[in-house]
Amino acid sequence: MIIPVFEANCLSKANSLGVKIVNEEVRNVMLEYTYDDLIVVNTDNIGNITFLESNIISINEIIAKITSNIQLRIDENESSKVYINMGTISGLSYLRNVGPSIGIRLETGGSVRANINTEFITSGINQTLHRVYIDIKTTVKVVTPIAVYNKVIDNKVLLAEAIIVGDIPETYYNLEGMDSGDVMEVME
């Protein structure tokens, strides 16, 4: 009976540690960057956007800083304890959370991986929302005298976003939700 309770406590501690570290380090690193540092907006001679170009050097720098900072924080994390009541150890459900607690020391370690992703979302007839995300996969390992537990934490963090405004079209058809046969009739 102790193992499920102990495992749940260890995994919960690993999750809260991982999420806290990831969020803090992404925030700390991104204080130094803006959308313009990540994406170069190219325009024609009258100012119309012609294409967007990723600034690979800045993006790789961001990924390197974030992942190394997260890894360093996980590696430097001090050991902590999980407390289990003696009644829980007995295995009897009516004694759960009864009696004195014993502390079991936990050591943490882990690894981190990150990727940049972007998405474009239609936002009106002449606007597109562009978002840049970092997907961070952190594995926090909790080492105890009883067992080793791994908690995988996936975070998708928005780094930057911008609305790209285009020309207003002369004609606009909203064909969303129509069958392909109906679309052809409208187009004729």
Tab-separated table of C-alpha atoms in Angstrom:
chain	number	residue	atom	x	y	z
A	1	MET	CA	0.000	0.000	0.000
A	2	ILE	CA	2.902	2.377	0.620
A	3	ILE	CA	4.250	2.142	-2.938
A	4	PRO	CA	1.266	3.740	-4.794
A	5	VAL	CA	1.031	6.577	-2.261
A	6	PHE	CA	4.791	7.099	-2.260
A	7	GLU	CA	4.990	6.974	-6.059
A	8	ALA	CA	2.158	9.502	-6.385
A	9	ASN	CA	3.928	11.844	-3.955
A	10	CYS	CA	7.238	11.514	-5.837
A	11	LEU	CA	5.636	12.091	-9.246
A	12	SER	CA	3.684	15.070	-7.941
A	13	LYS	CA	6.861	16.617	-6.547
A	14	ALA	CA	8.705	15.958	-9.831
A	15	ASN	CA	5.877	17.517	-11.854
A	16	SER	CA	5.659	20.683	-9.757
A	17	LEU	CA	9.457	21.068	-9.791
A	18	GLY	CA	9.681	20.588	-13.569
A	19	VAL	CA	6.809	22.909	-14.453
A	20	LYS	CA	8.092	25.636	-12.120
A	21	ILE	CA	11.645	25.498	-13.491
A	22	VAL	CA	10.520	25.456	-17.149
A	23	ASN	CA	8.140	28.394	-16.758
A	24	GLU	CA	10.658	30.491	-14.823
A	25	GLU	CA	13.518	29.861	-17.247
A	26	VAL	CA	11.451	30.516	-20.386
A	27	ARG	CA	10.274	33.775	-18.852
A	28	ASN	CA	13.804	34.799	-17.808
A	29	VAL	CA	15.298	34.125	-21.244
A	30	MET	CA	12.420	35.674	-23.222
A	31	LEU	CA	12.739	38.973	-21.353
A	32	GLU	CA	15.712	39.567	-23.693
A	33	TYR	CA	13.848	38.920	-26.994
A	34	THR	CA	10.930	40.238	-29.055
A	35	TYR	CA	9.065	38.965	-32.123
A	36	ASP	CA	11.438	40.961	-34.330
A	37	ASP	CA	14.409	39.068	-32.874
A	38	LEU	CA	12.827	35.767	-33.965
A	39	ILE	CA	11.175	36.656	-37.266
A	40	VAL	CA	12.341	39.039	-39.991
A	41	VAL	CA	9.398	40.552	-41.873
A	42	ASN	CA	10.319	41.237	-45.513
A	43	THR	CA	8.289	43.748	-47.521
A	44	ASP	CA	8.120	44.981	-51.090
A	45	ASN	CA	8.865	48.564	-52.149
A	46	ILE	CA	5.381	49.782	-51.094
A	47	GLY	CA	5.405	48.073	-47.695
A	48	ASN	CA	3.354	44.931	-48.408
A	49	ILE	CA	4.599	41.862	-46.561
A	50	THR	CA	6.152	39.468	-49.052
A	51	PHE	CA	7.456	36.767	-46.694
A	52	LEU	CA	8.566	35.988	-43.161
A	53	GLU	CA	12.044	34.672	-42.457
A	54	SER	CA	13.149	32.897	-39.281
A	55	ASN	CA	16.206	34.317	-37.564
A	56	ILE	CA	17.864	30.942	-37.015
A	57	ILE	CA	20.760	32.361	-35.001
A	58	SER	CA	18.437	33.968	-32.428
A	59	ILE	CA	16.128	30.942	-32.338
A	60	ASN	CA	19.035	28.552	-31.722
A	61	GLU	CA	20.395	30.907	-29.076
A	62	ILE	CA	17.015	30.934	-27.314
A	63	ILE	CA	16.727	27.143	-27.405
A	64	ALA	CA	20.286	26.746	-26.099
A	65	LYS	CA	19.791	29.246	-23.264
A	66	ILE	CA	16.435	27.842	-22.180
A	67	THR	CA	17.478	24.182	-22.255
A	68	SER	CA	20.828	24.753	-20.543
A	69	ASN	CA	19.216	26.911	-17.838
A	70	ILE	CA	16.532	24.285	-17.194
A	71	GLN	CA	19.109	21.483	-17.099
A	72	LEU	CA	21.313	23.455	-14.706
A	73	ARG	CA	18.390	24.164	-12.368
A	74	ILE	CA	17.350	20.497	-12.326
A	75	ASP	CA	20.927	19.356	-11.676
A	76	GLU	CA	21.458	21.917	-8.903
A	77	ASN	CA	18.154	21.193	-7.183
A	78	GLU	CA	18.699	20.296	-3.555
A	79	SER	CA	17.435	17.025	-2.184
A	80	SER	CA	14.059	17.125	-0.493
A	81	LYS	CA	11.829	14.799	1.476
A	82	VAL	CA	8.455	13.166	1.012
A	83	TYR	CA	6.596	12.355	4.200
A	84	ILE	CA	4.477	9.223	4.606
A	85	ASN	CA	2.299	8.530	7.651
A	86	MET	CA	2.926	5.280	9.532
A	87	GLY	CA	-0.748	4.364	9.147
A	88	THR	CA	-0.328	4.419	5.358
A	89	ILE	CA	2.622	2.034	5.624
A	90	SER	CA	0.405	-0.469	7.483
A	91	GLY	CA	-1.643	-1.009	4.331
A	92	LEU	CA	-4.926	-0.657	6.186
A	93	SER	CA	-7.116	1.944	4.511
A	94	TYR	CA	-8.742	3.121	7.751
A	95	LEU	CA	-5.267	3.983	9.157
A	96	ARG	CA	-4.235	6.042	6.122
A	97	ASN	CA	-2.895	9.452	7.166
A	98	VAL	CA	-2.774	8.385	10.831
A	99	GLY	CA	0.268	8.350	13.079
A	100	PRO	CA	3.651	9.975	12.876
A	101	SER	CA	5.261	10.684	9.528
A	102	ILE	CA	8.571	9.391	8.286
A	103	GLY	CA	10.587	11.385	5.793
A	104	ILE	CA	12.141	9.709	2.785
A	105	ARG	CA	14.901	11.639	1.044
A	106	LEU	CA	14.559	12.376	-2.673
A	107	GLU	CA	17.306	13.257	-5.143
A	108	THR	CA	16.379	14.707	-8.531
A	109	GLY	CA	17.962	14.681	-11.956
A	110	GLY	CA	16.677	14.819	-15.469
A	111	SER	CA	16.967	15.910	-19.051
A	112	VAL	CA	15.377	18.467	-21.351
A	113	ARG	CA	14.674	18.795	-25.088
A	114	ALA	CA	13.129	21.690	-26.975
A	115	ASN	CA	11.825	22.527	-30.449
A	116	ILE	CA	10.460	25.700	-31.972
A	117	ASN	CA	7.106	25.538	-33.784
A	118	THR	CA	5.041	28.166	-35.521
A	119	GLU	CA	1.435	28.423	-36.584
A	120	PHE	CA	-0.613	30.718	-38.770
A	121	ILE	CA	-4.280	31.293	-37.926
A	122	THR	CA	-6.752	33.135	-40.146
A	123	SER	CA	-8.012	36.156	-38.284
A	124	GLY	CA	-10.508	37.874	-40.569
A	125	ILE	CA	-10.537	38.334	-44.313
A	126	ASN	CA	-7.220	40.155	-44.464
A	127	GLN	CA	-5.433	39.235	-41.241
A	128	THR	CA	-3.305	36.302	-40.141
A	129	LEU	CA	-2.155	35.611	-36.595
A	130	HIS	CA	1.407	34.266	-36.494
A	131	ARG	CA	2.557	32.528	-33.304
A	132	VAL	CA	5.960	31.157	-32.351
A	133	TYR	CA	6.040	28.425	-29.685
A	134	ILE	CA	8.698	26.434	-27.935
A	135	ASP	CA	7.790	22.840	-27.136
A	136	ILE	CA	9.799	21.676	-24.142
A	137	LYS	CA	9.938	18.052	-23.048
A	138	THR	CA	11.476	17.693	-19.603
A	139	THR	CA	12.081	14.395	-17.861
A	140	VAL	CA	12.513	14.765	-14.114
A	141	LYS	CA	13.937	11.703	-12.400
A	142	VAL	CA	13.304	11.199	-8.687
A	143	VAL	CA	15.752	8.811	-7.010
A	144	THR	CA	14.718	7.353	-3.652
A	145	PRO	CA	15.914	4.486	-1.468
A	146	ILE	CA	12.780	2.585	-2.545
A	147	ALA	CA	12.661	3.163	-6.316
A	148	VAL	CA	13.461	5.516	-9.198
A	149	TYR	CA	10.539	7.413	-10.748
A	150	ASN	CA	10.492	9.348	-14.017
A	151	LYS	CA	8.020	12.095	-14.796
A	152	VAL	CA	7.818	13.423	-18.368
A	153	ILE	CA	6.505	16.969	-18.571
A	154	ASP	CA	5.451	18.493	-21.907
A	155	ASN	CA	5.143	22.275	-22.043
A	156	LYS	CA	4.078	24.361	-25.028
A	157	VAL	CA	5.031	27.960	-24.327
A	158	LEU	CA	4.121	30.932	-26.521
A	159	LEU	CA	7.251	32.968	-27.256
A	160	ALA	CA	5.912	35.608	-29.614
A	161	GLU	CA	2.937	36.477	-31.773
A	162	ALA	CA	1.992	39.092	-34.324
A	163	ILE	CA	-0.981	39.909	-36.531
A	164	ILE	CA	-0.072	40.251	-40.194
A	165	VAL	CA	-2.448	42.585	-42.001
A	166	GLY	CA	-2.883	42.229	-45.764
A	167	ASP	CA	-4.858	44.066	-48.401
A	168	ILE	CA	-8.638	43.877	-48.296
A	169	PRO	CA	-9.705	41.695	-51.223
A	170	GLU	CA	-12.130	43.017	-53.836
A	171	THR	CA	-14.158	39.807	-53.587
A	172	TYR	CA	-14.486	37.474	-50.633
A	173	TYR	CA	-16.278	34.110	-50.423
A	174	ASN	CA	-16.685	32.334	-47.118
A	175	LEU	CA	-16.967	28.705	-48.232
A	176	GLU	CA	-16.356	27.179	-44.848
A	177	GLY	CA	-18.778	24.382	-44.027
A	178	MET	CA	-20.087	23.992	-47.571
A	179	ASP	CA	-20.048	20.727	-49.516
A	180	SER	CA	-17.693	20.588	-52.500
A	181	GLY	CA	-20.646	20.495	-54.960
A	182	ASP	CA	-22.162	23.627	-53.419
A	183	VAL	CA	-18.794	25.397	-53.605
A	184	MET	CA	-18.587	24.756	-57.341
A	185	GLU	CA	-22.069	26.267	-57.856
A	186	VAL	CA	-21.060	29.446	-55.989
A	187	MET	CA	-17.846	29.726	-58.016
A	188	GLU	CA	-19.681	29.495	-61.371
